[in-house]
PDB file of C-alpha atoms in Angstrom:
ATOM      1  CA  MET A  15       0.537   3.287  26.429  1.00 83.00           C
ATOM      2  CA  VAL A  16       0.108   1.884  22.924  1.00 93.00           C
ATOM      3  CA  SER A  17      -0.246  -1.851  22.423  1.00 97.00           C
ATOM      4  CA  VAL A  18      -0.274  -3.619  19.068  1.00 98.00           C
ATOM      5  CA  ARG A  19      -1.892  -6.977  18.549  1.00 97.00           C
ATOM      6  CA  ALA A  20      -2.750  -9.229  15.648  1.00 98.00           C
ATOM      7  CA  VAL A  21      -6.462  -9.406  14.859  1.00 98.00           C
ATOM      8  CA  PRO A  22      -8.684 -10.778  12.107  1.00 98.00           C
ATOM      9  CA  ALA A  23      -8.796  -8.176   9.326  1.00 97.00           C
ATOM     10  CA  ASP A  24     -12.594  -8.322   9.098  1.00 96.00           C
ATOM     11  CA  LEU A  25     -13.370  -6.936  12.573  1.00 96.00           C
ATOM     12  CA  PRO A  26     -15.530  -3.799  12.942  1.00 95.00           C
ATOM     13  CA  ASP A  27     -12.579  -1.809  14.422  1.00 94.00           C
ATOM     14  CA  VAL A  28     -10.553  -2.648  11.319  1.00 97.00           C
ATOM     15  CA  ASP A  29     -13.387  -1.527   9.040  1.00 96.00           C
ATOM     16  CA  VAL A  30     -13.558   1.825  10.825  1.00 97.00           C
ATOM     17  CA  LEU A  31      -9.796   2.362  10.621  1.00 98.00           C
ATOM     18  CA  LEU A  32      -9.645   1.376   6.955  1.00 97.00           C
ATOM     19  CA  ASP A  33     -12.571   3.666   6.132  1.00 97.00           C
ATOM     20  CA  HIS A  34     -10.728   6.546   7.835  1.00 97.00           C
ATOM     21  CA  TYR A  35      -7.540   5.633   5.944  1.00 96.00           C
ATOM     22  CA  LEU A  36      -9.258   5.481   2.550  1.00 96.00           C
ATOM     23  CA  ASP A  37     -11.257   8.665   3.210  1.00 95.00           C
ATOM     24  CA  GLU A  38      -8.104  10.556   4.167  1.00 95.00           C
ATOM     25  CA  ARG A  39      -6.155   9.302   1.151  1.00 94.00           C
ATOM     26  CA  ALA A  40      -8.996  10.251  -1.204  1.00 93.00           C
ATOM     27  CA  ALA A  41      -9.242  13.736   0.348  1.00 93.00           C
ATOM     28  CA  THR A  42      -5.496  14.425   0.246  1.00 93.00           C
ATOM     29  CA  PHE A  43      -4.503  12.650  -2.965  1.00 92.00           C
ATOM     30  CA  PRO A  44      -2.486  14.932  -5.266  1.00 91.00           C
ATOM     31  CA  VAL A  45      -4.815  16.408  -7.890  1.00 87.00           C
ATOM     32  CA  ALA A  46      -2.062  16.200 -10.512  1.00 87.00           C
ATOM     33  CA  GLN A  47      -2.157  12.404 -10.193  1.00 88.00           C
ATOM     34  CA  GLY A  48      -5.859  12.110 -10.931  1.00 85.00           C
ATOM     35  CA  SER A  49      -8.383  10.374  -8.745  1.00 88.00           C
ATOM     36  CA  TYR A  50      -7.528   8.142  -5.822  1.00 90.00           C
ATOM     37  CA  ARG A  51      -8.655   4.577  -6.389  1.00 91.00           C
ATOM     38  CA  ARG A  52     -10.176   3.143  -3.229  1.00 91.00           C
ATOM     39  CA  LYS A  53      -9.219  -0.482  -2.819  1.00 89.00           C
ATOM     40  CA  ARG A  54      -9.139  -2.722   0.215  1.00 91.00           C
ATOM     41  CA  THR A  55      -7.139  -5.880   0.299  1.00 94.00           C
ATOM     42  CA  ASP A  56      -9.230  -9.002   0.834  1.00 96.00           C
ATOM     43  CA  PRO A  57      -9.082  -9.771   4.597  1.00 97.00           C
ATOM     44  CA  ARG A  58      -8.280 -13.419   3.801  1.00 96.00           C
ATOM     45  CA  GLU A  59      -4.851 -12.308   2.537  1.00 97.00           C
ATOM     46  CA  PHE A  60      -3.949 -11.302   6.100  1.00 98.00           C
ATOM     47  CA  VAL A  61      -4.392 -14.766   7.637  1.00 97.00           C
ATOM     48  CA  PRO A  62      -1.297 -16.711   8.760  1.00 96.00           C
ATOM     49  CA  PRO A  63       0.742 -18.229   7.218  1.00 96.00           C
ATOM     50  CA  HIS A  64       0.039 -15.865   4.320  1.00 97.00           C
ATOM     51  CA  GLY A  65       0.003 -12.683   6.371  1.00 98.00           C
ATOM     52  CA  THR A  66      -1.243 -10.865   9.429  1.00 98.00           C
ATOM     53  CA  PHE A  67      -3.154  -7.738  10.371  1.00 98.00           C
ATOM     54  CA  VAL A  68      -2.462  -5.645  13.451  1.00 98.00           C
ATOM     55  CA  VAL A  69      -4.339  -2.933  15.301  1.00 98.00           C
ATOM     56  CA  ALA A  70      -2.725  -0.443  17.666  1.00 98.00           C
ATOM     57  CA  HIS A  71      -4.709   0.479  20.758  1.00 97.00           C
ATOM     58  CA  ASP A  72      -4.284   3.334  23.185  1.00 96.00           C
ATOM     59  CA  GLY A  73      -6.186   1.933  26.105  1.00 94.00           C
ATOM     60  CA  GLU A  74      -9.426   0.672  24.594  1.00 93.00           C
ATOM     61  CA  ASP A  75      -9.297   2.980  21.571  1.00 95.00           C
ATOM     62  CA  ALA A  76      -8.158   1.600  18.200  1.00 97.00           C
ATOM     63  CA  VAL A  77      -5.749   4.259  16.900  1.00 98.00           C
ATOM     64  CA  GLY A  78      -3.910   2.602  14.021  1.00 98.00           C
ATOM     65  CA  CYS A  79      -3.523  -0.450  11.867  1.00 98.00           C
ATOM     66  CA  GLY A  80      -1.466  -2.201   9.241  1.00 98.00           C
ATOM     67  CA  GLY A  81      -1.356  -5.429   7.323  1.00 98.00           C
ATOM     68  CA  LEU A  82       1.204  -7.807   5.912  1.00 98.00           C
ATOM     69  CA  ARG A  83       0.561 -10.236   3.078  1.00 98.00           C
ATOM     70  CA  ARG A  84       2.595 -12.730   1.102  1.00 98.00           C
ATOM     71  CA  ILE A  85       3.206 -11.785  -2.504  1.00 97.00           C
ATOM     72  CA  ASP A  86       5.036 -13.609  -5.260  1.00 95.00           C
ATOM     73  CA  ASP A  87       8.715 -14.162  -4.617  1.00 92.00           C
ATOM     74  CA  ASP A  88      11.173 -12.495  -6.924  1.00 88.00           C
ATOM     75  CA  ASP A  89      14.513 -13.933  -8.034  1.00 84.00           C
ATOM     76  CA  GLU A  90      16.115 -12.991  -4.732  1.00 85.00           C
ATOM     77  CA  ASP A  91      13.572 -12.984  -1.941  1.00 93.00           C
ATOM     78  CA  VAL A  92      10.582 -14.474  -0.158  1.00 97.00           C
ATOM     79  CA  ARG A  93       8.474 -11.321  -0.119  1.00 97.00           C
ATOM     80  CA  PHE A  94       5.771 -10.021   2.148  1.00 98.00           C
ATOM     81  CA  GLU A  95       4.092  -6.686   1.462  1.00 98.00           C
ATOM     82  CA  VAL A  96       3.031  -4.058   3.999  1.00 98.00           C
ATOM     83  CA  LYS A  97      -0.466  -2.694   3.341  1.00 98.00           C
ATOM     84  CA  HIS A  98      -2.796  -0.082   4.830  1.00 96.00           C
ATOM     85  CA  VAL A  99      -0.556   1.417   7.519  1.00 97.00           C
ATOM     86  CA  PHE A 100      -2.665   4.127   9.101  1.00 97.00           C
ATOM     87  CA  VAL A 101      -2.659   6.129  12.330  1.00 98.00           C
ATOM     88  CA  GLU A 102      -5.582   8.280  13.417  1.00 98.00           C
ATOM     89  CA  PRO A 103      -4.608  11.982  13.265  1.00 97.00           C
ATOM     90  CA  ALA A 104      -4.984  12.510  17.035  1.00 97.00           C
ATOM     91  CA  ALA A 105      -2.505   9.670  17.710  1.00 97.00           C
ATOM     92  CA  ARG A 106       0.204  10.759  15.261  1.00 96.00           C
ATOM     93  CA  GLY A 107       3.631  11.681  16.540  1.00 94.00           C
ATOM     94  CA  ALA A 108       3.449   9.248  19.466  1.00 95.00           C
ATOM     95  CA  GLY A 109       5.280   6.291  17.911  1.00 96.00           C
ATOM     96  CA  VAL A 110       2.166   4.394  16.825  1.00 98.00           C
ATOM     97  CA  ALA A 111       3.337   3.875  13.224  1.00 97.00           C
ATOM     98  CA  THR A 112       6.706   2.680  14.506  1.00 97.00           C
ATOM     99  CA  ALA A 113       5.012   0.160  16.805  1.00 98.00           C
ATOM    100  CA  ILE A 114       2.841  -1.065  13.908  1.00 98.00           C
ATOM    101  CA  MET A 115       5.849  -1.454  11.615  1.00 98.00           C
ATOM    102  CA  ASP A 116       7.831  -3.236  14.360  1.00 98.00           C
ATOM    103  CA  ALA A 117       4.993  -5.763  14.724  1.00 98.00           C
ATOM    104  CA  LEU A 118       4.639  -6.267  10.969  1.00 98.00           C
ATOM    105  CA  GLU A 119       8.372  -6.742  10.426  1.00 98.00           C
ATOM    106  CA  ARG A 120       8.584  -9.256  13.296  1.00 98.00           C
ATOM    107  CA  ALA A 121       5.656 -11.143  11.791  1.00 98.00           C
ATOM    108  CA  ALA A 122       7.341 -11.121   8.380  1.00 98.00           C
ATOM    109  CA  VAL A 123      10.437 -12.779   9.826  1.00 98.00           C
ATOM    110  CA  ASP A 124       8.303 -15.303  11.726  1.00 98.00           C
ATOM    111  CA  LEU A 125       6.442 -16.118   8.492  1.00 98.00           C
ATOM    112  CA  GLY A 126       9.687 -16.732   6.588  1.00 97.00           C
ATOM    113  CA  ALA A 127      10.187 -13.486   4.700  1.00 97.00           C
ATOM    114  CA  THR A 128      13.612 -12.489   3.465  1.00 97.00           C
ATOM    115  CA  SER A 129      12.360  -9.050   2.423  1.00 97.00           C
ATOM    116  CA  VAL A 130       9.465  -6.742   3.136  1.00 98.00           C
ATOM    117  CA  VAL A 131       8.213  -4.493   0.359  1.00 98.00           C
ATOM    118  CA  LEU A 132       5.688  -1.693   0.235  1.00 98.00           C
ATOM    119  CA  ASP A 133       4.381   0.971  -2.056  1.00 98.00           C
ATOM    120  CA  THR A 134       3.425   4.498  -1.112  1.00 97.00           C
ATOM    121  CA  ASN A 135       2.911   7.907  -2.594  1.00 96.00           C
ATOM    122  CA  ASP A 136       5.611  10.565  -2.463  1.00 95.00           C
ATOM    123  CA  SER A 137       3.003  13.022  -1.161  1.00 95.00           C
ATOM    124  CA  LEU A 138       3.091  11.065   2.131  1.00 95.00           C
ATOM    125  CA  VAL A 139       6.349  12.727   3.175  1.00 95.00           C
ATOM    126  CA  ALA A 140       6.347  11.553   6.801  1.00 94.00           C
ATOM    127  CA  ALA A 141       5.626   7.952   5.775  1.00 95.00           C
ATOM    128  CA  GLY A 142       8.455   7.953   3.234  1.00 96.00           C
ATOM    129  CA  ALA A 143      10.846   9.380   5.823  1.00 97.00           C
ATOM    130  CA  MET A 144       9.807   6.735   8.347  1.00 97.00           C
ATOM    131  CA  TYR A 145      10.326   3.900   5.857  1.00 98.00           C
ATOM    132  CA  ARG A 146      13.749   5.175   4.791  1.00 97.00           C
ATOM    133  CA  GLY A 147      14.688   5.659   8.455  1.00 97.00           C
ATOM    134  CA  ARG A 148      13.830   1.989   9.044  1.00 98.00           C
ATOM    135  CA  GLY A 149      16.227   0.909   6.305  1.00 98.00           C
ATOM    136  CA  TYR A 150      13.826   0.621   3.373  1.00 98.00           C
ATOM    137  CA  GLU A 151      15.448   1.372   0.037  1.00 98.00           C
ATOM    138  CA  ARG A 152      13.658   2.663  -2.995  1.00 98.00           C
ATOM    139  CA  ILE A 153      13.257   0.035  -5.726  1.00 97.00           C
ATOM    140  CA  ALA A 154      11.705  -0.304  -9.165  1.00 97.00           C
ATOM    141  CA  PRO A 155       7.922  -0.782  -9.149  1.00 97.00           C
ATOM    142  CA  TYR A 156       6.907  -4.344  -8.312  1.00 97.00           C
ATOM    143  CA  ASN A 157       3.184  -3.782  -8.963  1.00 96.00           C
ATOM    144  CA  ASP A 158       0.905  -1.520 -10.976  1.00 95.00           C
ATOM    145  CA  ASN A 159      -0.788   0.303  -8.091  1.00 95.00           C
ATOM    146  CA  PRO A 160      -2.136   3.509  -9.686  1.00 94.00           C
ATOM    147  CA  ASN A 161      -2.009   5.313  -6.313  1.00 95.00           C
ATOM    148  CA  ALA A 162       1.700   4.647  -5.776  1.00 96.00           C
ATOM    149  CA  THR A 163       4.675   6.720  -6.865  1.00 96.00           C
ATOM    150  CA  ALA A 164       7.334   5.045  -4.696  1.00 97.00           C
ATOM    151  CA  TRP A 165       8.216   1.418  -4.004  1.00 98.00           C
ATOM    152  CA  TYR A 166      10.497   0.241  -1.191  1.00 98.00           C
ATOM    153  CA  ARG A 167      12.180  -2.923   0.067  1.00 98.00           C
ATOM    154  CA  ARG A 168      13.944  -3.893   3.277  1.00 98.00           C
ATOM    155  CA  ARG A 169      15.736  -7.172   3.725  1.00 97.00           C
ATOM    156  CA  VAL A 170      14.822  -9.021   6.894  1.00 95.00           C
ATOM    157  CA  GLY A 171      15.521 -12.363   8.501  1.00 80.00           C
TER     158      GLY A 171
END
């Protein structure tokens, strides 16, 4: 049974998960796009009321994570951005990413968001399909993330 709970983003379990995430992205990044740029978001950006960070556990094992941070509003919305959604390979296909996204979207509403945005890479086919299946729509780039090829938004609240 997977449980998801908010935690400080500077815990050792978070460091391990983010290292696995960044290692996997660097190893699988499309060669045609150049080199993957490893970058962690400052853990202070995931502190309420500016954001949150969650870890999914299967029993005592940390099997996934994701963060949510406030970014600048645009002309239409109070925006929060999803960052670093990752599920350990052995836990994939069991609904962990869905549980993480459910927790992040609930937190976004609780924190006053009117939309949630995220960026990803089109090479992450399953992630893109999950986001679109959750109602995220592709939008114009809202940042200059060199690792991203796709930007999405979902209205919430």
